[in-house]
Short mmCIF file of C-alpha atoms and ligand atoms in Angstrom, two decimals:
data_model
loop_
_atom_site.label_atom_id
_atom_site.label_comp_id
_atom_site.label_asym_id
_atom_site.label_seq_id
_atom_site.Cartn_x
_atom_site.Cartn_y
_atom_site.Cartn_z
CA MET A 1 -11.80 -29.76 -5.92
CA ARG A 2 -12.18 -26.12 -5.13
CA ASN A 3 -15.88 -26.08 -5.92
CA ILE A 4 -16.86 -29.07 -3.87
CA ILE A 5 -14.89 -28.21 -0.76
CA LEU A 6 -16.56 -25.70 1.50
CA THR A 7 -14.02 -22.91 1.84
CA THR A 8 -13.95 -19.82 3.99
CA CYS A 9 -15.31 -17.04 1.85
CA TRP A 10 -15.83 -13.29 2.14
CA VAL A 11 -18.89 -11.21 2.65
CA PHE A 12 -18.04 -7.56 3.32
CA GLY A 13 -15.01 -8.73 5.26
CA THR A 14 -17.00 -11.27 7.33
CA THR A 15 -16.22 -14.94 6.95
CA VAL A 16 -18.98 -17.42 6.09
CA LEU A 17 -19.03 -20.91 4.71
CA PHE A 18 -19.79 -21.06 1.00
CA ALA A 19 -18.57 -22.89 -2.07
CA GLN A 20 -18.53 -20.46 -5.00
CA ASN A 21 -18.16 -16.82 -5.94
CA HIS A 22 -21.46 -15.07 -5.62
CA VAL A 23 -22.26 -11.39 -6.07
CA SER A 24 -25.53 -9.56 -5.37
CA LEU A 25 -25.88 -6.16 -6.97
CA HIS A 26 -28.50 -3.73 -5.67
CA ALA A 27 -29.37 -1.15 -8.33
CA ASP A 28 -32.46 -0.40 -6.25
CA MET A 29 -30.11 1.04 -3.58
CA ALA A 30 -27.87 3.07 -5.92
CA THR A 31 -27.52 6.67 -4.64
CA THR A 32 -23.83 7.56 -4.27
CA GLN A 33 -21.87 9.11 -7.10
CA ILE A 34 -18.41 7.71 -7.85
CA SER A 35 -16.36 10.89 -8.25
CA LYS A 36 -14.30 10.83 -11.43
CA HIS A 37 -11.51 12.28 -9.26
CA ILE A 38 -10.91 8.79 -7.87
CA TYR A 39 -9.20 8.24 -11.25
CA GLY A 40 -6.62 11.00 -10.70
CA HIS A 41 -2.86 10.97 -11.24
CA PHE A 42 0.33 12.29 -9.66
CA ALA A 43 3.42 13.72 -11.38
CA GLU A 44 6.46 14.61 -9.27
CA HIS A 45 9.87 16.05 -10.08
CA LEU A 46 11.38 12.62 -9.62
CA GLY A 47 13.56 10.55 -11.97
CA ARG A 48 12.26 10.90 -15.53
CA CYS A 49 8.65 11.74 -14.72
CA ILE A 50 8.59 15.51 -15.45
CA TYR A 51 11.83 16.19 -17.35
CA ASP A 52 12.15 13.82 -20.30
CA GLY A 53 8.95 11.87 -19.55
CA ILE A 54 6.45 14.75 -19.79
CA TYR A 55 8.46 17.87 -20.57
CA VAL A 56 11.16 17.97 -23.24
CA GLY A 57 11.39 21.79 -23.60
CA GLU A 58 10.13 24.05 -26.37
CA ASN A 59 13.31 24.52 -28.35
CA ASN A 60 15.79 21.75 -28.63
CA SER A 61 13.84 18.50 -28.67
CA LYS A 62 13.31 16.33 -31.72
CA ILE A 63 10.28 14.87 -29.93
CA PRO A 64 7.07 16.54 -31.17
CA ASN A 65 5.69 18.73 -28.39
CA THR A 66 3.25 21.50 -27.52
CA ASN A 67 4.89 24.22 -25.41
CA GLY A 68 7.50 21.64 -24.45
CA VAL A 69 5.05 18.91 -23.39
CA ARG A 70 5.32 15.69 -25.42
CA ASN A 71 2.42 15.34 -27.86
CA ASP A 72 2.30 11.56 -27.43
CA VAL A 73 1.91 11.99 -23.65
CA ILE A 74 -0.80 14.63 -24.14
CA LYS A 75 -2.74 12.30 -26.43
CA ALA A 76 -2.44 9.29 -24.11
CA LEU A 77 -3.57 11.28 -21.05
CA LYS A 78 -6.43 12.94 -22.92
CA ASP A 79 -7.61 9.54 -24.14
CA LEU A 80 -7.60 8.44 -20.51
CA GLN A 81 -9.64 11.54 -19.56
CA ILE A 82 -7.49 12.08 -16.50
CA PRO A 83 -9.65 14.17 -14.16
CA ASN A 84 -6.86 15.73 -12.07
CA LEU A 85 -3.11 15.84 -11.68
CA ARG A 86 -1.19 16.32 -8.42
CA TRP A 87 2.13 18.27 -8.61
CA PRO A 88 5.01 19.06 -7.86
CA GLY A 89 5.39 16.24 -5.26
CA GLY A 90 5.59 14.17 -3.09
CA CYS A 91 8.70 14.80 -1.08
CA PHE A 92 9.89 17.18 -3.81
CA ALA A 93 7.09 19.57 -2.84
CA ASP A 94 8.45 19.69 0.71
CA THR A 95 11.46 21.74 -0.42
CA TYR A 96 9.97 23.45 -3.49
CA HIS A 97 9.83 27.24 -3.85
CA TRP A 98 7.41 28.14 -6.63
CA LYS A 99 8.79 31.64 -7.22
CA GLU A 100 12.10 30.17 -8.43
CA ALA A 101 10.29 28.64 -11.40
CA ILE A 102 8.42 31.59 -12.94
CA GLY A 103 9.51 34.31 -15.37
CA PRO A 104 12.02 34.07 -18.24
CA LYS A 105 13.51 30.59 -18.31
CA ASP A 106 17.10 31.72 -18.72
CA LYS A 107 16.78 33.76 -15.52
CA ARG A 108 15.24 31.01 -13.38
CA ARG A 109 17.30 29.85 -10.47
CA HIS A 110 18.59 26.30 -10.93
CA ILE A 111 17.89 24.00 -7.99
CA GLU A 112 19.19 20.82 -6.51
CA ASN A 113 16.51 18.14 -6.27
CA LEU A 114 17.08 17.39 -2.59
CA SER A 115 14.62 14.52 -2.37
CA TRP A 116 15.53 12.50 -5.43
CA GLY A 117 19.25 12.26 -6.11
CA ASN A 118 20.45 15.86 -5.64
CA TYR A 119 20.69 16.39 -9.38
CA ARG A 120 20.40 19.84 -10.88
CA GLU A 121 17.09 21.06 -12.34
CA ASP A 122 16.80 24.25 -14.39
CA ASN A 123 13.22 24.95 -13.20
CA SER A 124 12.03 25.28 -16.82
CA PHE A 125 8.86 23.41 -15.81
CA GLY A 126 7.14 25.58 -13.22
CA THR A 127 3.72 26.89 -12.25
CA HIS A 128 2.81 28.30 -15.70
CA GLU A 129 3.97 25.21 -17.56
CA PHE A 130 2.11 22.87 -15.22
CA LEU A 131 -1.17 24.80 -15.11
CA ASP A 132 -1.19 25.43 -18.86
CA MET A 133 -0.62 21.70 -19.41
CA CYS A 134 -3.56 20.86 -17.13
CA GLU A 135 -5.76 23.14 -19.24
CA LEU A 136 -4.59 21.34 -22.36
CA LEU A 137 -5.39 17.98 -20.77
CA GLY A 138 -8.76 19.10 -19.39
CA ALA A 139 -7.53 17.98 -15.94
CA GLU A 140 -8.00 19.83 -12.64
CA PRO A 141 -4.64 20.79 -11.11
CA TYR A 142 -3.93 19.72 -7.54
CA LEU A 143 -1.05 21.71 -6.00
CA ALA A 144 0.98 20.50 -3.01
CA VAL A 145 2.18 23.34 -0.79
CA ASN A 146 5.65 23.31 0.81
CA MET A 147 5.00 23.21 4.54
CA ASN A 148 8.49 22.05 5.46
CA THR A 149 11.06 24.55 4.14
CA GLY A 150 8.38 26.95 2.89
CA SER A 151 6.30 29.54 4.75
CA VAL A 152 2.70 30.55 5.23
CA GLN A 153 3.47 33.71 3.24
CA GLU A 154 4.83 31.70 0.30
CA ALA A 155 1.68 29.56 0.24
CA VAL A 156 -0.62 32.59 0.48
CA GLU A 157 1.22 34.22 -2.41
CA TRP A 158 0.94 31.08 -4.55
CA VAL A 159 -2.83 31.20 -4.08
CA GLN A 160 -2.82 34.90 -5.07
CA TYR A 161 -0.60 34.28 -8.06
CA VAL A 162 -2.70 31.52 -9.59
CA ASN A 163 -6.21 32.43 -8.45
CA HIS A 164 -6.67 36.18 -8.07
CA ALA A 165 -8.21 38.32 -10.78
CA ASN A 166 -6.03 40.23 -13.20
CA GLY A 167 -4.78 43.56 -11.91
CA THR A 168 -5.57 42.98 -8.24
CA SER A 169 -2.02 42.86 -6.88
CA TYR A 170 1.69 43.07 -7.49
CA LEU A 171 1.72 39.29 -7.96
CA THR A 172 -1.06 39.22 -10.54
CA ASP A 173 0.86 41.93 -12.44
CA ILE A 174 3.90 39.64 -12.52
CA ARG A 175 1.67 36.81 -13.72
CA ALA A 176 0.40 38.99 -16.55
CA GLU A 177 3.96 40.02 -17.48
CA SER A 178 4.75 36.30 -17.65
CA GLY A 179 2.01 35.85 -20.24
CA ARG A 180 -1.06 34.91 -18.23
CA GLN A 181 -3.73 37.47 -17.45
CA LYS A 182 -6.70 35.44 -16.29
CA PRO A 183 -6.39 33.26 -13.19
CA TRP A 184 -6.29 29.48 -13.46
CA ASN A 185 -8.64 29.09 -10.47
CA VAL A 186 -6.93 26.15 -8.82
CA LYS A 187 -9.36 24.42 -6.48
CA TYR A 188 -7.37 21.55 -4.94
CA TRP A 189 -4.57 22.39 -2.47
CA GLY A 190 -2.64 19.87 -0.41
CA ILE A 191 -1.24 21.55 2.71
CA GLY A 192 1.97 19.62 3.32
CA ASN A 193 3.00 16.16 2.19
CA GLU A 194 3.92 13.21 4.42
CA SER A 195 4.54 15.66 7.26
CA TRP A 196 5.32 12.72 9.56
CA ASP A 197 8.42 12.00 7.40
CA CYS A 198 9.99 13.89 4.46
CA GLY A 199 7.53 16.73 5.02
CA GLY A 200 9.11 17.73 8.33
CA SER A 201 9.03 14.74 10.73
CA MET A 202 6.29 16.51 12.69
CA THR A 203 4.07 15.23 15.45
CA PRO A 204 0.35 15.34 14.57
CA GLU A 205 -0.22 17.98 17.26
CA TYR A 206 2.44 20.27 15.78
CA TYR A 207 1.15 19.62 12.25
CA VAL A 208 -2.43 20.49 13.17
CA ASN A 209 -1.43 23.87 14.65
CA LEU A 210 0.71 24.72 11.64
CA TYR A 211 -1.99 23.47 9.27
CA LYS A 212 -4.50 25.88 10.81
CA GLN A 213 -2.13 28.81 10.19
CA TYR A 214 -1.75 27.84 6.51
CA ALA A 215 -5.42 27.04 5.92
CA THR A 216 -6.56 30.27 7.58
CA ALA A 217 -4.21 32.56 5.69
CA MET A 218 -4.61 30.86 2.31
CA THR A 219 -8.33 31.57 2.28
CA SER A 220 -8.66 34.92 4.03
CA TYR A 221 -9.41 36.65 0.72
CA SER A 222 -12.68 37.10 -1.10
CA ASN A 223 -10.61 37.25 -4.25
CA THR A 224 -10.34 33.52 -4.86
CA GLU A 225 -12.76 30.72 -5.57
CA LYS A 226 -13.41 28.51 -2.57
CA LEU A 227 -10.39 26.29 -2.07
CA PHE A 228 -10.58 22.57 -1.39
CA ARG A 229 -7.89 22.17 1.30
CA ILE A 230 -6.45 18.75 2.01
CA ALA A 231 -4.68 17.97 5.28
CA VAL A 232 -1.97 15.32 5.68
CA GLY A 233 -3.26 12.08 7.15
CA PRO A 234 -1.64 8.69 7.71
CA GLY A 235 0.74 6.74 5.50
CA SER A 236 0.59 3.55 7.55
CA PRO A 237 -1.36 2.04 10.46
CA GLU A 238 1.12 3.64 12.90
CA HIS A 239 -0.28 7.01 11.90
CA TYR A 240 -4.00 6.42 12.38
CA HIS A 241 -3.98 9.02 15.19
CA TRP A 242 -3.23 11.72 12.56
CA THR A 243 -6.77 11.27 11.26
CA GLU A 244 -8.20 11.50 14.76
CA GLU A 245 -6.11 14.57 15.59
CA ILE A 246 -7.21 16.44 12.46
CA MET A 247 -10.87 15.51 12.75
CA LYS A 248 -10.94 16.50 16.41
CA ASN A 249 -8.95 19.74 16.27
CA VAL A 250 -9.31 21.41 12.87
CA PRO A 251 -12.52 23.47 12.61
CA ALA A 252 -14.83 22.27 9.83
CA ARG A 253 -14.50 25.57 7.96
CA ARG A 254 -10.73 25.06 7.63
CA PHE A 255 -10.54 21.76 5.73
CA GLU A 256 -12.31 19.78 3.06
CA GLY A 257 -10.22 16.59 2.83
CA ILE A 258 -7.66 14.34 4.55
CA SER A 259 -5.05 12.53 2.49
CA ILE A 260 -3.70 9.05 3.06
CA HIS A 261 -0.89 7.16 1.27
CA HIS A 262 -0.51 3.44 0.77
CA TYR A 263 1.95 1.60 -1.46
CA SER A 264 1.83 -2.11 -2.27
CA VAL A 265 5.41 -2.95 -1.32
CA ILE A 266 6.49 -6.36 -0.09
CA ASP A 267 9.26 -5.10 2.19
CA TRP A 268 10.79 -1.61 2.18
CA SER A 269 14.31 -3.03 2.49
CA ASN A 270 13.81 -5.70 -0.19
CA LYS A 271 11.16 -4.65 -2.69
CA GLY A 272 11.97 -7.18 -5.40
CA SER A 273 12.10 -6.88 -9.16
CA SER A 274 9.26 -5.23 -11.09
CA ASP A 275 9.08 -7.98 -13.70
CA GLN A 276 11.24 -10.91 -12.54
CA PHE A 277 9.27 -11.91 -9.46
CA SER A 278 8.21 -15.25 -8.01
CA ASP A 279 4.64 -16.46 -7.45
CA LYS A 280 5.17 -15.86 -3.75
CA GLU A 281 6.25 -12.26 -4.34
CA TYR A 282 3.23 -11.80 -6.59
CA ALA A 283 0.90 -13.03 -3.86
CA LEU A 284 2.56 -10.88 -1.18
CA THR A 285 2.21 -7.75 -3.32
CA ILE A 286 -1.47 -8.44 -3.91
CA GLN A 287 -1.97 -9.00 -0.20
CA LYS A 288 -0.49 -5.53 0.39
CA ALA A 289 -2.82 -4.11 -2.25
CA TRP A 290 -5.84 -5.65 -0.49
CA PHE A 291 -4.75 -3.85 2.69
CA MET A 292 -6.20 -0.72 1.07
CA GLU A 293 -9.68 -2.02 2.00
CA GLU A 294 -8.78 -2.08 5.69
CA PHE A 295 -6.86 1.20 5.54
CA VAL A 296 -9.72 3.08 3.89
CA SER A 297 -12.35 1.47 6.15
CA LYS A 298 -10.49 2.28 9.37
CA ASN A 299 -9.75 5.89 8.42
CA SER A 300 -13.29 6.34 7.20
CA GLY A 301 -14.65 4.86 10.43
CA MET A 302 -12.60 7.34 12.49
CA MET A 303 -13.87 10.20 10.36
CA ASP A 304 -17.48 8.99 10.85
CA LYS A 305 -17.13 9.64 14.58
CA TYR A 306 -16.70 13.40 13.98
CA ASP A 307 -18.34 13.72 10.59
CA PRO A 308 -21.24 11.26 10.21
CA GLU A 309 -22.58 13.29 7.25
CA LYS A 310 -19.33 12.58 5.41
CA ARG A 311 -18.61 16.23 4.61
CA VAL A 312 -14.85 15.65 4.67
CA ALA A 313 -13.41 13.65 1.78
CA LEU A 314 -10.81 10.92 2.16
CA ILE A 315 -8.18 11.47 -0.54
CA VAL A 316 -5.78 8.63 -1.35
CA ASP A 317 -3.28 10.87 -3.09
CA GLU A 318 -0.50 8.30 -3.42
CA TRP A 319 -1.09 4.62 -4.17
CA GLY A 320 0.36 1.85 -6.33
CA GLY A 321 2.99 -0.88 -6.50
CA TRP A 322 6.58 -0.09 -5.54
CA TYR A 323 9.50 -2.35 -6.53
CA ASP A 324 13.28 -2.04 -6.95
CA THR A 325 14.33 0.57 -9.49
CA ASP A 326 15.01 -0.98 -12.89
CA PRO A 327 18.42 0.41 -13.96
CA GLU A 328 17.50 0.07 -17.65
CA GLY A 329 14.92 2.81 -17.20
CA LYS A 330 17.70 5.28 -16.39
CA GLY A 331 15.79 7.21 -13.77
CA ALA A 332 15.01 7.07 -10.08
CA LEU A 333 12.06 4.80 -9.21
CA TYR A 334 11.65 3.64 -12.82
CA GLN A 335 10.00 0.22 -12.87
CA GLN A 336 8.40 -2.12 -15.40
CA ASN A 337 4.65 -2.62 -15.27
CA THR A 338 3.06 -6.03 -15.61
CA ILE A 339 -0.19 -7.92 -15.12
CA ARG A 340 0.61 -7.80 -11.39
CA ASP A 341 0.15 -4.02 -11.61
CA ALA A 342 -3.08 -4.46 -13.57
CA MET A 343 -4.35 -6.60 -10.67
CA ILE A 344 -3.33 -3.93 -8.12
CA ALA A 345 -5.08 -1.25 -10.18
CA GLY A 346 -8.25 -3.27 -10.79
CA LEU A 347 -8.79 -4.27 -7.20
CA THR A 348 -7.75 -0.90 -5.71
CA LEU A 349 -10.12 1.01 -7.98
CA ASN A 350 -12.89 -1.41 -7.02
CA ILE A 351 -12.16 -0.63 -3.36
CA PHE A 352 -12.30 3.13 -4.03
CA ASN A 353 -15.55 2.81 -6.00
CA ASN A 354 -17.14 0.82 -3.20
CA HIS A 355 -16.10 3.52 -0.70
CA ALA A 356 -17.24 6.39 -2.93
CA ASP A 357 -19.27 7.89 -0.10
CA ARG A 358 -15.98 8.88 1.58
CA VAL A 359 -13.19 8.41 -1.00
CA ARG A 360 -13.69 11.29 -3.41
CA MET A 361 -10.23 11.63 -4.92
CA ALA A 362 -7.20 9.41 -5.46
CA ASN A 363 -3.91 9.78 -7.31
CA LEU A 364 -1.97 6.89 -8.78
CA ALA A 365 1.80 7.21 -8.23
CA GLN A 366 3.04 8.19 -10.77
CA THR A 367 2.06 9.22 -14.29
CA VAL A 368 5.20 8.67 -16.42
CA ASN A 369 8.39 6.60 -15.85
CA VAL A 370 8.04 6.47 -12.05
CA LEU A 371 6.56 3.69 -9.87
CA GLN A 372 3.26 2.26 -11.17
CA ALA A 373 3.26 4.47 -14.25
CA VAL A 374 0.55 4.48 -16.89
CA ILE A 375 3.12 5.58 -19.50
CA LEU A 376 6.77 4.62 -20.06
CA THR A 377 9.02 6.53 -22.45
CA LYS A 378 12.40 5.89 -24.03
CA GLU A 379 13.59 8.82 -26.12
CA GLU A 380 10.95 9.26 -28.84
CA LYS A 381 9.16 5.97 -28.00
CA LEU A 382 6.17 5.65 -25.68
CA ILE A 383 4.33 2.60 -24.37
CA LEU A 384 1.05 2.26 -22.52
CA THR A 385 1.30 -0.07 -19.54
CA PRO A 386 -1.21 -2.69 -18.34
CA THR A 387 -2.14 -0.17 -15.60
CA TYR A 388 -3.02 2.37 -18.31
CA HIS A 389 -5.38 -0.16 -19.88
CA VAL A 390 -7.14 -0.86 -16.57
CA MET A 391 -7.62 2.88 -16.00
CA GLU A 392 -8.99 3.18 -19.52
CA MET A 393 -11.39 0.22 -19.07
CA TYR A 394 -12.62 1.68 -15.76
CA LYS A 395 -13.39 5.11 -17.29
CA VAL A 396 -17.01 3.96 -17.46
CA HIS A 397 -17.24 4.50 -13.68
CA HIS A 398 -16.34 8.24 -13.86
CA ASP A 399 -19.15 10.16 -12.15
CA ALA A 400 -21.49 7.14 -12.48
CA THR A 401 -23.78 6.04 -9.64
CA LEU A 402 -22.38 3.28 -7.45
CA VAL A 403 -24.40 0.06 -7.34
CA PRO A 404 -23.86 -1.51 -3.89
CA ALA A 405 -22.36 -4.99 -4.18
CA GLN A 406 -22.34 -7.88 -1.75
CA VAL A 407 -19.50 -10.26 -2.61
CA ILE A 408 -18.86 -13.82 -1.50
CA SER A 409 -15.48 -14.85 -2.88
CA ASN A 410 -13.29 -17.89 -2.86
CA ASP A 411 -10.00 -17.49 -1.08
CA PHE A 412 -6.55 -16.88 -2.41
CA VAL A 413 -4.10 -18.08 0.20
CA VAL A 414 -0.92 -16.06 0.79
CA ASP A 415 1.57 -17.29 3.37
CA GLY A 416 -1.21 -19.09 5.22
CA LYS A 417 -3.42 -15.97 5.21
CA ARG A 418 -6.56 -15.72 3.12
CA ILE A 419 -7.55 -12.85 0.84
CA PRO A 420 -10.50 -12.76 -1.56
CA ALA A 421 -9.74 -14.02 -5.07
CA VAL A 422 -12.48 -11.92 -6.67
CA SER A 423 -13.18 -8.22 -6.30
CA VAL A 424 -16.12 -6.37 -7.81
CA SER A 425 -17.62 -2.92 -8.19
CA ALA A 426 -20.53 -1.72 -10.31
CA SER A 427 -22.14 1.52 -11.39
CA ILE A 428 -24.86 2.93 -13.63
CA ASP A 429 -23.83 5.73 -15.99
CA LYS A 430 -25.85 8.73 -17.13
CA SER A 431 -27.23 6.87 -20.14
CA GLY A 432 -28.55 4.07 -17.91
CA LYS A 433 -25.94 1.41 -18.74
CA MET A 434 -24.64 -0.70 -15.90
CA HIS A 435 -20.92 -1.53 -15.77
CA ILE A 436 -19.41 -4.23 -13.58
CA SER A 437 -15.65 -4.40 -13.07
CA LEU A 438 -14.20 -7.65 -11.76
CA THR A 439 -10.71 -8.88 -10.92
CA ASN A 440 -9.54 -12.42 -10.40
CA ILE A 441 -6.17 -12.12 -8.69
CA ASP A 442 -5.74 -15.90 -8.55
CA ASN A 443 -2.88 -16.72 -10.92
CA THR A 444 -3.49 -20.46 -10.70
CA SER A 445 -7.25 -20.87 -11.35
CA SER A 446 -10.10 -19.29 -13.22
CA GLN A 447 -13.11 -18.29 -11.10
CA LYS A 448 -16.76 -18.78 -11.93
CA VAL A 449 -18.85 -15.90 -10.62
CA GLU A 450 -22.63 -15.77 -10.34
CA ILE A 451 -24.00 -12.22 -10.24
CA ALA A 452 -27.61 -11.64 -9.17
CA ILE A 453 -28.90 -8.27 -10.30
CA ASN A 454 -31.61 -6.58 -8.27
CA GLY A 455 -33.51 -3.50 -9.38
CA TYR A 456 -32.22 -3.40 -12.96
CA LYS A 457 -33.64 -5.42 -15.88
CA ALA A 458 -30.63 -6.47 -17.91
CA GLY A 459 -31.23 -7.19 -21.60
CA GLY A 460 -27.76 -8.09 -22.82
CA VAL A 461 -24.11 -8.23 -21.81
CA SER A 462 -20.81 -7.46 -23.52
CA GLY A 463 -17.35 -7.11 -22.06
CA ARG A 464 -13.62 -6.44 -22.28
CA ILE A 465 -10.77 -8.28 -20.60
CA LEU A 466 -7.13 -7.57 -19.78
CA THR A 467 -5.05 -10.65 -19.07
CA ALA A 468 -1.95 -12.58 -20.15
CA SER A 469 -0.65 -16.08 -19.63
CA LYS A 470 1.77 -14.97 -16.90
CA VAL A 471 1.51 -12.29 -14.22
CA GLN A 472 5.06 -11.20 -15.18
CA ASP A 473 3.89 -10.21 -18.69
CA GLY A 474 3.83 -6.55 -19.68
CA ASN A 475 4.46 -4.26 -22.61
CA THR A 476 7.99 -3.45 -23.74
CA PHE A 477 9.45 -0.99 -26.24
CA GLU A 478 10.09 -4.01 -28.51
CA ASN A 479 6.61 -5.50 -28.00
CA PRO A 480 4.36 -2.59 -26.99
CA LYS A 481 1.01 -4.33 -27.55
CA LYS A 482 1.59 -7.65 -25.80
CA VAL A 483 -0.97 -6.82 -23.10
CA VAL A 484 -3.98 -4.90 -24.41
CA PRO A 485 -7.72 -5.19 -23.74
CA GLN A 486 -9.61 -7.80 -25.77
CA ASN A 487 -13.29 -8.54 -26.24
CA PHE A 488 -14.65 -10.83 -23.55
CA SER A 489 -17.45 -13.27 -24.30
CA ASP A 490 -17.44 -15.64 -21.32
CA ALA A 491 -20.45 -13.99 -19.67
CA SER A 492 -24.10 -14.88 -20.19
CA ILE A 493 -27.33 -13.70 -18.67
CA SER A 494 -30.46 -15.58 -17.73
CA ASN A 495 -33.28 -14.57 -15.33
CA ASN A 496 -31.39 -11.39 -14.47
CA THR A 497 -28.45 -13.45 -13.23
CA LEU A 498 -25.05 -13.30 -14.88
CA ALA A 499 -22.75 -16.29 -15.17
CA VAL A 500 -19.16 -15.14 -15.68
CA ASN A 501 -16.00 -17.17 -16.03
CA LEU A 502 -12.99 -15.07 -15.07
CA PRO A 503 -9.71 -16.47 -16.39
CA GLN A 504 -6.80 -16.56 -13.98
CA ASN A 505 -5.15 -13.16 -13.32
CA SER A 506 -7.66 -11.12 -15.26
CA VAL A 507 -9.47 -7.79 -15.11
CA VAL A 508 -12.89 -7.76 -16.79
CA VAL A 509 -15.36 -4.92 -17.34
CA LEU A 510 -18.89 -5.89 -18.36
CA GLU A 511 -21.51 -3.61 -19.87
CA LEU A 512 -25.19 -4.36 -19.40
CA VAL A 513 -27.94 -2.73 -21.37
CA LYS A 514 -31.58 -2.66 -20.41
O1 AHR U 601 5.82 8.73 -4.88
C1 AHR U 601 7.12 8.71 -4.39
C2 AHR U 601 7.25 9.25 -2.98
O2 AHR U 601 6.56 8.44 -2.10
C3 AHR U 601 6.68 10.63 -2.73
O3 AHR U 601 7.56 11.63 -3.06
C4 AHR U 601 6.43 10.62 -1.26
O4 AHR U 601 5.39 11.48 -0.89
C5 AHR U 601 6.17 9.16 -0.95
O5 AHR U 601 6.93 8.74 0.12
#
């Protein structure tokens, strides 16, 4: 019935009457690079993300590790080619004092994790451990500065400690005594985190003045590489004026990016189970995930008013699904990861790719054992989640050139509201191969998609798919490979037009060769 009834469909957010999914790709208009940093991650001192999930300590763990970092985690993240990692929070960063976590470990001051359960941390994972791990992973570190209980001086000294040349100051001497002579040259710095809430409950006007103090002092040295400073932007539509306030009042030479946060959560007071959810809860979560399109577009539009050349990057440094904590995971914000999360990841990454002219970094929350994690651990066991597999399949878009896509999609109806069933993004990599990533969020029907390709002569097509019979399916420690990518053969090409049949609740990545 679906194909013979004219339904309301989507073209760049405009509604038109049409009866099938149709995509036009314009390789002849491909100019924007999709920054690999869109595929970044976030690791906070929260639950079992850092301690136990990533860091098990050098001495007493039976889990194989390199300088205390689990070898299985290192391998999984290297395979994923994670481009950057944000640390130490999140809200944790808003009360973090970096100097307490350097020097001999037995002398480090223990702290109370004020944001996430008030439990005691021994600070054995600090600046050296994090930055050395990033080097091992080949990932750019992204540090979040404490703008709430910290000070401008503390932030300035962190920049000196990690970026200034050996022998230039008291702080670089301490760094050398702690085993590191050459600087790490950290480029990405977040100045504050959620300053409208856990980061200090500030007004945007107050934040902007304070931000200018931090941003000015952190860079008033010729002794550091140019920093990429990221200001705190909105975490919901009520905060849109934060973007306006920053764009209007912070001089261009004082900032390079604005961050926004958006979680796909049904209801903050009733988030629902991560793997025992109803079809209705599934649909509501996906609707929240689709809101990212509007959130990015509106922020980007406001930035255009002051910055039509798009100098300032929009950084989505927290995103993902958020459900009730699963007590079996034994850690705050631990949740299972299912095909629902694969759908969130697939469609969100398509949104970021399609906005690559403005969105130049993003960080999935969070890497291990927290929220929409790519990795779950249980003692010496590790599993890769459906979200991991989507990130791995989408690696082909890292630093590739975006191919503009015009999409007409059938509807998926949620609570009487319509969202597109199909999402698409495409790019051409350095070797000239085109990749097209598609999601069908509809968990009741497959979707036929016709893709017309302009400006690229396609010779053949191959593909991979991630799906399962139910959206509640995921990988468990007992069955770790239940949901893994498979070869996909339901795509054919004729006259430069692809015919693709997307099974229900699936993520597909196609590769075209000339
Ligand atoms: O990612 C979990 C938390 O969500 C972060 O600490 C905070 O910034 C956000 O509210």
